[in-house]
Short mmCIF file of C-alpha atoms in Angstrom, two decimals:
data_model
loop_
_atom_site.label_atom_id
_atom_site.label_comp_id
_atom_site.label_asym_id
_atom_site.label_seq_id
_atom_site.Cartn_x
_atom_site.Cartn_y
_atom_site.Cartn_z
CA UNK A 181 27.95 -47.66 34.39
CA UNK A 182 26.68 -50.28 36.89
CA UNK A 183 23.39 -50.42 35.02
CA UNK A 184 25.18 -51.14 31.76
CA UNK A 185 27.35 -53.84 33.37
CA UNK A 186 24.29 -55.75 34.59
CA UNK A 187 22.73 -55.68 31.14
CA UNK A 188 23.69 -58.76 29.18
CA UNK A 189 24.18 -59.11 25.44
CA UNK A 190 21.00 -59.07 23.41
CA UNK A 191 20.01 -60.42 20.06
CA UNK A 192 19.30 -57.69 17.51
CA UNK A 193 15.96 -57.98 15.77
CA UNK A 194 15.24 -56.54 12.32
CA UNK A 195 12.94 -53.53 12.10
CA UNK A 196 9.87 -54.87 10.34
CA UNK A 197 6.89 -52.83 9.06
CA UNK A 198 4.86 -54.22 11.98
CA UNK A 199 7.38 -52.82 14.49
CA UNK A 200 7.33 -49.45 12.70
CA UNK A 201 3.51 -49.37 12.89
CA UNK A 202 3.54 -50.29 16.60
CA UNK A 203 6.14 -47.60 17.30
CA UNK A 204 4.09 -44.94 15.56
CA UNK A 205 0.94 -46.02 17.42
CA UNK A 206 2.81 -45.84 20.74
CA UNK A 207 4.01 -42.33 19.94
CA UNK A 208 0.46 -41.21 19.03
CA UNK A 209 -0.92 -42.72 22.26
CA UNK A 210 1.78 -41.00 24.33
CA UNK A 211 0.96 -37.67 22.70
CA UNK A 212 -2.79 -38.12 23.33
CA UNK A 213 -2.26 -39.10 27.00
CA UNK A 214 0.08 -36.17 27.52
CA UNK A 215 -2.49 -33.72 26.18
CA UNK A 216 -5.24 -35.27 28.31
CA UNK A 217 -3.20 -34.77 31.50
CA UNK A 218 -2.74 -31.07 30.79
CA UNK A 219 -5.33 -29.07 32.70
CA UNK A 220 -6.94 -25.80 31.73
CA UNK A 221 -4.74 -22.71 32.06
CA UNK A 222 -5.68 -19.14 32.85
CA UNK A 223 -4.38 -16.67 30.23
CA UNK A 224 -2.51 -13.68 31.65
CA UNK A 225 -2.25 -10.34 29.87
CA UNK A 226 1.11 -9.26 28.48
CA UNK A 227 2.05 -6.23 30.57
CA UNK A 228 4.86 -3.75 29.80
CA UNK A 229 6.81 -5.23 32.72
CA UNK A 230 6.61 -8.70 31.17
CA UNK A 231 7.73 -7.30 27.83
CA UNK A 232 10.72 -5.62 29.52
CA UNK A 233 11.70 -8.85 31.34
CA UNK A 234 11.38 -10.81 28.07
CA UNK A 235 13.67 -8.39 26.23
CA UNK A 236 16.22 -8.47 29.06
CA UNK A 237 16.15 -12.28 29.03
CA UNK A 238 16.78 -12.33 25.28
CA UNK A 239 19.70 -9.91 25.67
CA UNK A 240 21.19 -12.01 28.51
CA UNK A 241 20.79 -15.21 26.45
CA UNK A 242 22.53 -13.55 23.49
CA UNK A 243 25.41 -12.37 25.70
CA UNK A 244 25.84 -15.84 27.30
CA UNK A 245 25.72 -17.49 23.87
CA UNK A 246 28.47 -15.21 22.58
CA UNK A 247 30.60 -15.87 25.70
CA UNK A 248 30.39 -19.65 25.17
CA UNK A 249 31.59 -19.35 21.59
CA UNK A 250 35.27 -20.12 21.47
CA UNK A 251 37.92 -18.50 19.34
CA UNK A 252 38.14 -19.61 15.71
CA UNK A 253 40.83 -19.23 13.11
CA UNK A 254 39.64 -17.34 10.04
CA UNK A 255 40.58 -18.88 6.72
CA UNK A 256 40.99 -16.76 3.59
CA UNK A 257 38.56 -17.26 0.73
CA UNK A 258 40.75 -18.52 -2.09
CA UNK A 259 39.81 -18.66 -5.79
CA UNK A 260 39.62 -22.46 -5.48
CA UNK A 261 37.00 -22.16 -2.71
CA UNK A 262 35.03 -19.70 -4.80
CA UNK A 263 35.09 -22.07 -7.77
CA UNK A 264 33.94 -25.04 -5.64
CA UNK A 265 31.13 -22.93 -4.15
CA UNK A 266 29.88 -21.87 -7.59
CA UNK A 267 30.05 -25.45 -8.88
CA UNK A 268 28.08 -26.67 -5.86
CA UNK A 269 25.37 -24.06 -6.48
CA UNK A 270 25.17 -25.03 -10.16
CA UNK A 271 24.93 -28.75 -9.28
CA UNK A 272 22.18 -28.06 -6.72
CA UNK A 273 20.24 -26.03 -9.28
CA UNK A 274 20.58 -28.76 -11.93
CA UNK A 275 19.48 -31.51 -9.52
CA UNK A 276 16.51 -29.46 -8.41
CA UNK A 277 15.40 -28.87 -12.00
CA UNK A 278 15.82 -32.56 -12.85
CA UNK A 279 13.43 -33.57 -10.05
CA UNK A 280 10.75 -31.20 -11.30
CA UNK A 281 8.33 -32.95 -13.63
CA UNK A 282 6.68 -31.56 -16.70
CA UNK A 283 3.70 -29.29 -16.10
CA UNK A 284 0.81 -28.26 -18.31
CA UNK A 285 0.43 -24.46 -18.54
CA UNK A 286 -3.10 -23.14 -18.07
CA UNK A 287 -4.29 -19.82 -19.50
CA UNK A 288 -5.10 -17.00 -17.09
CA UNK A 289 -8.80 -16.30 -17.66
CA UNK A 290 -10.72 -13.23 -16.44
CA UNK A 291 -12.52 -15.47 -13.94
CA UNK A 292 -9.18 -16.56 -12.46
CA UNK A 293 -8.07 -12.92 -12.24
CA UNK A 294 -11.30 -12.01 -10.44
CA UNK A 295 -10.93 -14.90 -7.98
CA UNK A 296 -7.31 -13.92 -7.34
CA UNK A 297 -8.18 -10.29 -6.59
CA UNK A 298 -11.08 -11.38 -4.35
CA UNK A 299 -8.79 -13.76 -2.46
CA UNK A 300 -6.22 -11.01 -1.92
CA UNK A 301 -8.91 -8.69 -0.56
CA UNK A 302 -10.28 -11.41 1.75
CA UNK A 303 -6.75 -12.13 3.00
CA UNK A 304 -6.22 -8.44 3.69
CA UNK A 305 -9.51 -8.20 5.62
CA UNK A 306 -8.78 -11.37 7.61
CA UNK A 307 -5.27 -10.12 8.42
CA UNK A 308 -6.62 -6.85 9.77
CA UNK A 309 -9.25 -8.64 11.85
CA UNK A 310 -6.54 -10.76 13.47
CA UNK A 311 -4.55 -7.74 14.58
CA UNK A 312 -4.97 -6.89 18.24
CA UNK A 313 -5.15 -3.48 19.81
CA UNK A 314 -1.85 -1.65 20.25
CA UNK A 315 -0.86 1.08 22.65
CA UNK A 316 0.55 4.09 20.76
CA UNK A 317 3.69 5.58 22.22
CA UNK A 318 4.58 9.26 21.73
CA UNK A 319 7.59 10.16 19.61
CA UNK A 320 9.85 12.06 22.00
CA UNK A 321 12.73 14.36 20.96
CA UNK A 322 15.15 11.76 22.28
CA UNK A 323 13.69 9.11 19.96
CA UNK A 324 13.91 11.52 17.02
CA UNK A 325 17.57 12.23 17.85
CA UNK A 326 18.44 8.52 18.11
CA UNK A 327 16.66 7.84 14.80
CA UNK A 328 18.59 10.59 13.00
CA UNK A 329 21.89 9.38 14.46
CA UNK A 330 21.13 5.82 13.34
CA UNK A 331 20.36 7.00 9.81
CA UNK A 332 23.60 8.97 9.68
CA UNK A 333 25.62 6.00 10.99
CA UNK A 334 24.01 3.70 8.40
CA UNK A 335 24.75 6.21 5.65
CA UNK A 336 28.40 6.55 6.74
CA UNK A 337 28.90 2.75 6.92
CA UNK A 338 27.26 2.32 3.52
CA UNK A 339 29.53 4.92 1.95
CA UNK A 340 32.63 3.37 3.56
CA UNK A 341 31.92 0.02 1.87
CA UNK A 342 31.55 1.62 -1.54
CA UNK A 343 34.57 1.45 -3.81
CA UNK A 344 35.89 4.42 -5.72
CA UNK A 345 34.38 4.90 -9.17
CA UNK A 346 35.75 6.45 -12.32
CA UNK A 347 33.64 9.43 -13.50
CA UNK A 348 32.73 9.38 -17.20
CA UNK A 349 31.94 12.52 -19.21
CA UNK A 350 28.32 13.02 -20.29
CA UNK A 351 28.57 13.16 -24.08
CA UNK A 352 25.79 14.23 -26.51
CA UNK A 353 25.52 10.60 -27.63
CA UNK A 354 24.80 9.49 -24.07
CA UNK A 355 22.18 12.25 -23.71
CA UNK A 356 20.48 11.10 -26.92
CA UNK A 357 20.50 7.45 -25.80
CA UNK A 358 19.08 8.46 -22.42
CA UNK A 359 16.22 10.41 -24.03
CA UNK A 360 15.47 7.55 -26.42
CA UNK A 361 15.37 5.10 -23.50
CA UNK A 362 12.95 7.35 -21.62
CA UNK A 363 10.71 7.59 -24.68
CA UNK A 364 10.75 3.80 -25.16
CA UNK A 365 9.94 3.25 -21.48
CA UNK A 366 7.05 5.73 -21.70
CA UNK A 367 5.64 4.04 -24.81
CA UNK A 368 5.87 0.56 -23.25
CA UNK A 369 4.27 1.80 -20.03
CA UNK A 370 1.41 3.43 -21.95
CA UNK A 371 0.83 0.28 -24.00
CA UNK A 372 0.75 -1.95 -20.91
CA UNK A 373 -1.57 0.51 -19.17
CA UNK A 374 -4.03 0.50 -22.07
CA UNK A 375 -3.97 -3.30 -22.32
CA UNK A 376 -4.22 -4.13 -18.61
CA UNK A 377 -5.90 -1.23 -16.79
CA UNK A 378 -7.74 1.08 -19.18
CA UNK A 379 -11.43 0.25 -19.52
CA UNK A 380 -11.45 -2.26 -16.65
CA UNK A 381 -13.23 -1.62 -13.38
CA UNK A 382 -11.65 -2.45 -10.01
CA UNK A 383 -13.84 -4.62 -7.80
CA UNK A 384 -13.71 -3.68 -4.11
CA UNK A 385 -15.63 -5.41 -1.34
CA UNK A 386 -18.23 -3.13 0.26
CA UNK A 387 -17.53 -4.11 3.87
CA UNK A 388 -19.10 -2.44 6.94
CA UNK A 389 -15.70 -0.96 7.75
CA UNK A 390 -15.45 0.69 4.33
CA UNK A 391 -19.01 2.02 4.62
CA UNK A 392 -18.20 3.48 8.03
CA UNK A 393 -15.04 5.16 6.69
CA UNK A 394 -16.98 6.56 3.72
CA UNK A 395 -19.68 8.02 5.98
CA UNK A 396 -17.05 9.51 8.27
CA UNK A 397 -15.29 11.08 5.29
CA UNK A 398 -18.56 12.64 4.13
CA UNK A 399 -19.16 14.13 7.57
CA UNK A 400 -15.61 15.49 7.69
CA UNK A 401 -16.01 17.06 4.23
CA UNK A 402 -19.34 18.65 5.25
CA UNK A 403 -17.86 20.07 8.44
CA UNK A 404 -14.86 21.47 6.52
CA UNK A 405 -17.13 23.03 3.90
CA UNK A 406 -19.28 24.75 6.52
CA UNK A 407 -16.19 25.92 8.36
CA UNK A 408 -14.75 27.51 5.21
CA UNK A 409 -18.15 29.03 4.41
CA UNK A 410 -18.46 30.59 7.88
CA UNK A 411 -14.97 32.05 7.58
CA UNK A 412 -15.64 33.57 4.14
CA UNK A 413 -19.17 34.76 5.01
CA UNK A 414 -19.44 38.55 5.21
CA UNK A 415 -16.32 39.20 3.15
CA UNK A 416 -16.36 40.70 -0.34
CA UNK A 417 -13.95 41.32 -3.18
CA UNK A 418 -13.52 45.01 -4.16
CA UNK A 419 -13.86 45.75 -7.89
CA UNK A 420 -12.60 48.87 -9.66
CA UNK A 421 -15.52 50.93 -11.09
CA UNK A 422 -14.76 52.45 -14.51
CA UNK A 423 -17.11 54.14 -17.06
CA UNK A 424 -17.50 50.96 -19.13
CA UNK A 425 -18.54 48.98 -16.06
CA UNK A 426 -21.02 51.72 -15.10
CA UNK A 427 -22.56 51.70 -18.62
CA UNK A 428 -22.89 47.90 -18.67
CA UNK A 429 -24.40 47.98 -15.20
CA UNK A 430 -26.95 50.63 -16.24
CA UNK A 431 -27.90 48.69 -19.38
CA UNK A 432 -28.39 45.51 -17.37
CA UNK A 433 -30.57 47.42 -14.93
CA UNK A 434 -32.70 48.77 -17.80
CA UNK A 435 -33.11 45.30 -19.29
CA UNK A 436 -34.09 43.95 -15.88
CA UNK A 437 -36.72 46.73 -15.42
CA UNK A 438 -38.18 46.14 -18.89
CA UNK A 439 -38.42 42.38 -18.34
CA UNK A 440 -39.88 42.78 -14.85
CA UNK A 441 -42.53 45.42 -15.67
CA UNK A 442 -43.59 43.98 -19.01
CA UNK A 443 -42.73 47.21 -20.90
CA UNK A 444 -41.34 45.30 -23.83
CA UNK A 445 -44.58 43.39 -24.34
CA UNK A 446 -46.66 46.61 -24.30
CA UNK A 447 -44.30 48.29 -26.75
CA UNK A 448 -44.73 45.38 -29.17
CA UNK A 449 -48.52 45.52 -28.86
CA UNK A 450 -48.58 49.31 -29.44
CA UNK A 451 -46.35 48.92 -32.47
CA UNK A 452 -48.67 46.28 -33.94
CA UNK A 453 -51.71 48.49 -33.38
CA UNK A 454 -49.98 51.40 -35.05
CA UNK A 455 -49.16 49.27 -38.11
CA UNK A 456 -52.78 48.05 -38.31
CA UNK A 457 -54.07 51.63 -38.06
CA UNK A 458 -51.75 52.81 -40.83
CA UNK A 459 -52.97 50.01 -43.08
CA UNK A 460 -56.62 50.94 -42.42
CA UNK A 461 -55.89 54.58 -43.25
CA UNK A 462 -54.25 53.56 -46.51
CA UNK A 463 -57.12 51.27 -47.54
CA UNK A 464 -59.81 53.73 -46.45
#
């Protein structure tokens, strides 16, 4: 108060562009000097104790904020307020659309699609690289119980807010319309699949992480195959022996002996010699 009493009356000066420029320069200089005066800091790791203190501080701040909020008088939402609210939303939408200029649509080329997919994959890889290491916490029975209770409470509250509905009978006409709708949806899905997906290859970046996962998967598959083989090794499947099976087995054994010993070839040669000898006897 004493400071203000000693200050006399001043003459207001207009804010010129030169004053605006000087003010902005002064703010930039102040920001630069402030950053120069800040020394180097030593980063400290975020320990579980610090996390607990941070959560407690947030809870205390929330409680104090709610205590400082005074009592208010609720006002009913009248039809007039609803009408004004809808009109305001419509006016905001109209003004927003009026400020939007005219744009020139560009066709989506295959090159643009390829660049878009590549950008999404790069973003996914960069996002995963930025993730730090986390400490997994075991899921205890108490946590499972709290989770189930929370789901049940949410389900009960959701059902309490639902109004009562009027059941309608399921007529043959409704069944027919439902089946027709399913058929139409299936046809449209198949058409879109053939136009967009079928015959097109998906490009995936061959990163070192993907190569490592692929090699690990191969090793796991090999280990599983050998494990199943070792378990099944030495076991056999019993087969019922009947006369037909015995006859087929004997015939296969005979065929194998003939092929192995060359008996069939000698029989053919002896038969040819016999035919030649018969011809010579007839001509002689």
